[in-house]
Coordinates of C-alpha atoms in Angstrom, one line a residue:
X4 CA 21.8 -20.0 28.8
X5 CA 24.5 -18.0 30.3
X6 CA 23.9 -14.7 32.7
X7 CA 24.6 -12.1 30.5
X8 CA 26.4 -9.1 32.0
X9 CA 24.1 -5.5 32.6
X10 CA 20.8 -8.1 32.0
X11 CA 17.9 -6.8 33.4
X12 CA 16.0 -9.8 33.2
X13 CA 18.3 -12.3 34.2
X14 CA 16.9 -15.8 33.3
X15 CA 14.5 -18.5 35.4
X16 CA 17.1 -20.7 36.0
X17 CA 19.6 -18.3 37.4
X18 CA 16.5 -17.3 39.9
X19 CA 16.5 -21.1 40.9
X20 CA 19.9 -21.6 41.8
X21 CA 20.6 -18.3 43.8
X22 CA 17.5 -19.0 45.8
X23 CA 20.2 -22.1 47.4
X24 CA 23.2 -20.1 48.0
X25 CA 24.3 -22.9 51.2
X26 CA 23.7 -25.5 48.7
X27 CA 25.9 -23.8 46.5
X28 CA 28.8 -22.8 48.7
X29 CA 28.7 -26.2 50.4
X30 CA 29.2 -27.7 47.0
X31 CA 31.7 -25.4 45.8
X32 CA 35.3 -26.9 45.4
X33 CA 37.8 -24.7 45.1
X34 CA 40.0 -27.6 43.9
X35 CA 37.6 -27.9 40.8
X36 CA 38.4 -24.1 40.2
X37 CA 42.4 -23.2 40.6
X38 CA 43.4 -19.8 40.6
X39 CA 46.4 -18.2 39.1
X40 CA 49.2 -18.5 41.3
X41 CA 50.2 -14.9 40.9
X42 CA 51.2 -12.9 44.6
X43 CA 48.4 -9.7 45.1
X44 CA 50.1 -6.2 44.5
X45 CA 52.5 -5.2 46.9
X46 CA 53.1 -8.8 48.1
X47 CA 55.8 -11.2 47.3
X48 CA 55.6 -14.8 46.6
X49 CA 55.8 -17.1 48.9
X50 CA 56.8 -19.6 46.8
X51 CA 57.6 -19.6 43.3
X52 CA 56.1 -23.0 42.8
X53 CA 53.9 -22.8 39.6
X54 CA 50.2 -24.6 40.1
X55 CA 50.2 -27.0 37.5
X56 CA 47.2 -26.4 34.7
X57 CA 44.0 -28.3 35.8
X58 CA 41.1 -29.6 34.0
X59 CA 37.6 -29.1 35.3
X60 CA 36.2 -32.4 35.6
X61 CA 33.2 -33.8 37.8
X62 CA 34.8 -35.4 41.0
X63 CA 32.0 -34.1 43.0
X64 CA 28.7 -35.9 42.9
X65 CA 26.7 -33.3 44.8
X66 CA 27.8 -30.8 42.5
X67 CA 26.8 -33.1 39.4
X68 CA 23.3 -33.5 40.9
X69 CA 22.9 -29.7 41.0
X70 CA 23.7 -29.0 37.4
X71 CA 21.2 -31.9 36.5
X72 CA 18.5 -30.2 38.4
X73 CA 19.2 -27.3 37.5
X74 CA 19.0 -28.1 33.6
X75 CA 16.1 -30.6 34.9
X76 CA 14.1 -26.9 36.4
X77 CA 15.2 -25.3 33.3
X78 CA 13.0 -27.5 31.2
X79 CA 10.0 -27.2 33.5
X80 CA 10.1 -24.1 33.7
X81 CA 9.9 -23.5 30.0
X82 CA 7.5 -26.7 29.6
X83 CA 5.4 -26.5 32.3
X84 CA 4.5 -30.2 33.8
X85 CA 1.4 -31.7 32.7
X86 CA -0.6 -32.3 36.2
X87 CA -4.0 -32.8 37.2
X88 CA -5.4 -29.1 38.3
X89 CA -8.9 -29.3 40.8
X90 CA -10.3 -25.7 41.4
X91 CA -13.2 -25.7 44.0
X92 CA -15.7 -23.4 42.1
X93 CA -18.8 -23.4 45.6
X94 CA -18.4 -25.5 48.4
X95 CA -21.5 -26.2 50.6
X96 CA -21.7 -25.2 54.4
X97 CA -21.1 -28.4 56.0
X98 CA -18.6 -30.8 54.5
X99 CA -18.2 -33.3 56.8
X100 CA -18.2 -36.5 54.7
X101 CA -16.0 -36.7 51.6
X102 CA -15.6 -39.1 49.3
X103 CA -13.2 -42.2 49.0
X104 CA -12.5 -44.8 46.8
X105 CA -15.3 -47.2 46.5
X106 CA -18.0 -44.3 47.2
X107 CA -20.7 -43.8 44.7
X108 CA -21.5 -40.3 43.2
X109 CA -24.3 -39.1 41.5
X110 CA -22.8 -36.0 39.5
X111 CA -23.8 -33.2 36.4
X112 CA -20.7 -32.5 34.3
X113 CA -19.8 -30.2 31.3
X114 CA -16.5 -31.0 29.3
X115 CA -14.7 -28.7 27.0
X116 CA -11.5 -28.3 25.4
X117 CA -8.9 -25.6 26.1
X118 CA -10.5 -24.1 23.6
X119 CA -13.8 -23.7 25.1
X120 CA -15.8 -26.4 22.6
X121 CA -17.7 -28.5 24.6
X122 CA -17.5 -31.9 24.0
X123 CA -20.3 -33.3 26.6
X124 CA -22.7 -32.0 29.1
X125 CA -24.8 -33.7 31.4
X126 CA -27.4 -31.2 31.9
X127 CA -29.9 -32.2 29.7
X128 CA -29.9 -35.9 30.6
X129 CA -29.8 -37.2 34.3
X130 CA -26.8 -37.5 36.6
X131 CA -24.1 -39.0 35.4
X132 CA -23.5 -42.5 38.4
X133 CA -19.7 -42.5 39.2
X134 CA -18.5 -45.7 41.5
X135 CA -14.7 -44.2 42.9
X136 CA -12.1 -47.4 41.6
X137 CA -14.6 -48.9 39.0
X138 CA -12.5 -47.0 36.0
X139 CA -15.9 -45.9 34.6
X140 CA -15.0 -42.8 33.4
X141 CA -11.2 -41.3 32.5
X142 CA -8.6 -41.1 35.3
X143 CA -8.4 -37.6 35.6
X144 CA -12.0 -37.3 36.0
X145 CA -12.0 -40.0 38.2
X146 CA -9.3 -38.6 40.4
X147 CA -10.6 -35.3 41.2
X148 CA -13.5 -36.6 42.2
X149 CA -11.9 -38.2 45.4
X150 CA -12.0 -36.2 48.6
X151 CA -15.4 -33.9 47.3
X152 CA -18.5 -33.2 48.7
X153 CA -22.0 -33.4 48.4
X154 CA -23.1 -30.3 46.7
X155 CA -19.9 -29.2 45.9
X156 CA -19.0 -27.5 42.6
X157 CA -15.4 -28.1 41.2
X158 CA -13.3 -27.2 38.0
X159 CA -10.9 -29.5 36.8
X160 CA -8.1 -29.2 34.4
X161 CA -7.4 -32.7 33.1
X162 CA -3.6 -33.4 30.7
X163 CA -3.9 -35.5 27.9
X164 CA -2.4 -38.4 29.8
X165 CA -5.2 -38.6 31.9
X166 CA -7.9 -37.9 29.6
X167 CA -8.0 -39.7 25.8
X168 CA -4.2 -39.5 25.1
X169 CA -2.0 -39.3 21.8
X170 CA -5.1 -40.5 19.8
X171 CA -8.2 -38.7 21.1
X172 CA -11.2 -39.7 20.8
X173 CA -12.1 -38.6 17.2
X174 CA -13.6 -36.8 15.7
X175 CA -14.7 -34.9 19.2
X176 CA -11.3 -34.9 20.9
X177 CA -8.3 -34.3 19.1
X178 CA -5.3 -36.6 19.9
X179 CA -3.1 -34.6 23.0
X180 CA -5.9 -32.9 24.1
X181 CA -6.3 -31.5 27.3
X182 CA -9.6 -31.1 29.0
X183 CA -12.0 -29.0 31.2
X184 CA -14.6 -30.2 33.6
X185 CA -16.8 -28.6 35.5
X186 CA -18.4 -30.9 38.0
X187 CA -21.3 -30.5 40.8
X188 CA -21.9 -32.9 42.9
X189 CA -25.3 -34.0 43.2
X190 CA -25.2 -37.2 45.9
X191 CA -22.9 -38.7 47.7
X192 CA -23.3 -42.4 48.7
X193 CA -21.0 -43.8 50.9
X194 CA -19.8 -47.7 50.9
X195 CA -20.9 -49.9 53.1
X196 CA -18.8 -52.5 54.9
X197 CA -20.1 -55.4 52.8
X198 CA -18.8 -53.6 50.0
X199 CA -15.6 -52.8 51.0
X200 CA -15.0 -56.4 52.2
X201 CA -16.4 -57.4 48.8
X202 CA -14.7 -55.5 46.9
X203 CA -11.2 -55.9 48.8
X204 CA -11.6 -59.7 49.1
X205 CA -13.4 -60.3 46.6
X206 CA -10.7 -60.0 43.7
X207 CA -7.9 -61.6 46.1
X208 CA -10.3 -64.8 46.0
X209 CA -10.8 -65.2 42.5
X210 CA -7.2 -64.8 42.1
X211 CA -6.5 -67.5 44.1
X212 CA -8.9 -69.9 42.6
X213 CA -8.0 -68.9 39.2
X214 CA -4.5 -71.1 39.5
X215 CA -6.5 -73.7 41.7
X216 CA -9.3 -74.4 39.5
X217 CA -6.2 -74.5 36.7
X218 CA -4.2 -77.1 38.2
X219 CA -7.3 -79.5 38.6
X220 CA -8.3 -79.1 35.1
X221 CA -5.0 -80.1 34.3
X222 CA -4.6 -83.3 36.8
X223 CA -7.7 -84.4 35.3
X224 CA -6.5 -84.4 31.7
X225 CA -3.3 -85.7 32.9
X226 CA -5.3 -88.7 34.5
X227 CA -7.5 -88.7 31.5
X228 CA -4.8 -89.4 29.0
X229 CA -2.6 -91.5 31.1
X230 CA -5.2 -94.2 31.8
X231 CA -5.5 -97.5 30.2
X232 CA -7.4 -98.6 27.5
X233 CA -9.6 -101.6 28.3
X234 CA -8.4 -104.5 26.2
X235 CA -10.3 -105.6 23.5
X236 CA -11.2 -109.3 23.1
X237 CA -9.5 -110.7 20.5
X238 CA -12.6 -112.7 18.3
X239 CA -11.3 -116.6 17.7
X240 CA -10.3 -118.0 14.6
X241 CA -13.3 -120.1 13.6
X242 CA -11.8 -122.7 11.1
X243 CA -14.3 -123.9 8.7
X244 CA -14.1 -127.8 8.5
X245 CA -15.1 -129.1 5.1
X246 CA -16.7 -131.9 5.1

């Protein structure tokens, strides 16, 4: 959209761009724009060599990669990015352990749409056990759960791409849905170093055994089908003798 002139409200992108005037002016070619080569009033020529016409074209890269973020803010800034939004709602006095990936977490929840339907609640049921990395529950849940409390109270605003996605999960959550949580953390258990060292080696093992325990099972049915047959006697030819 071009700046109109008199505008009082001159658009977002416009804002954007004169918040970098160095940027701008370090990018600015004056080659790219020629001026008329007319002499000011009540100055002669210096030369009456006439500046060829020019055509804009793109011969600077940095002034390229403005335009393109510049159209690229544009776009945000009329469709704001989908991202994962954690409000604290209470946090406890002392918070001096919060949780990490591999921690377990006893929690009440209550999800709604944007809407305000609720689509689950906790609070009639017992806490809802959430192991950090296991993928039990959606990935925006899951993520905003990291780096909480114990007894902390939080409100998260989760995009569709990191709740149910383009298909929902019908006929509760429509396809593209975006969801609310509010979360209170009831316990906070903290992993152990068994667990860690289980659960970093753990995986790494079985993935190396997986192509060991393959290539035996495949010697042994190479062996199996390439050994010989034991030879069968061959039974005599018993002539009858008539007497």
């Amino acid at each position: 959209m071009l700046l109109k002139a008199g505008s009082l409200e001159p658009p977002r992108c416009w804002d954007i761009v004169h918040r970098r005037p160095v940027l701008i002016a370090a990018v600015y070619n004056t080659s790219a724009f020629p001026a008329a080569a007319q002499p000011l009033p009540g100055r002669s020529a210096v030369s009456s060599t006439e500046v060829p016409p020019h055509n804009f074209t793109m011969k600077n890269p940095l002034l390229l990669l403005l335009l393109v973020a510049a159209a690229f803010t544009c776009g945000l800034a009329q469709n704001p990015a989908e991202e994962l939004s954690v409000e604290t709602v209470e946090r406890p006095e002392t918070c001096s352990v919060q949780s990490r990936m591999g921690d377990t977490l006893q929690i009440h929840y209550t999800g709604r749409l944007m809407d305000g339907k609720v689509i689950d609640t906790s609070l009639s049921r017992d806490p809802l056990v959430v192991e950090l990395g296991k993928r039990t529950v959606i990935p925006g849940l899951e993520q905003s759960l990291v780096g909480v409390c114990e007894g902390q109270k939080i409100k998260a605003t989760i995009p569709p791409h990191l709740a149910y996605g383009k298909k929902g999960y019908p006929p509760t959550i429509p396809g593209d849905a975006a969801l609310e949580f509010e979360v209170e953390v009831i316990s906070l258990s903290q992993q152990t170093p068994l667990q860690k060292m289980i659960n970093d080696v753990f995986p790494l093992v079985c993935l190396a055994l997986v192509p060991t325990l393959l290539g035996l099972v495949g010697l042994y049915l190479y062996k199996k089908s390439s050994a010989q047959k034991p030879n069968k006697k061959k039974p005599k030819d018993k002539k009858s003798k008539k007497k």
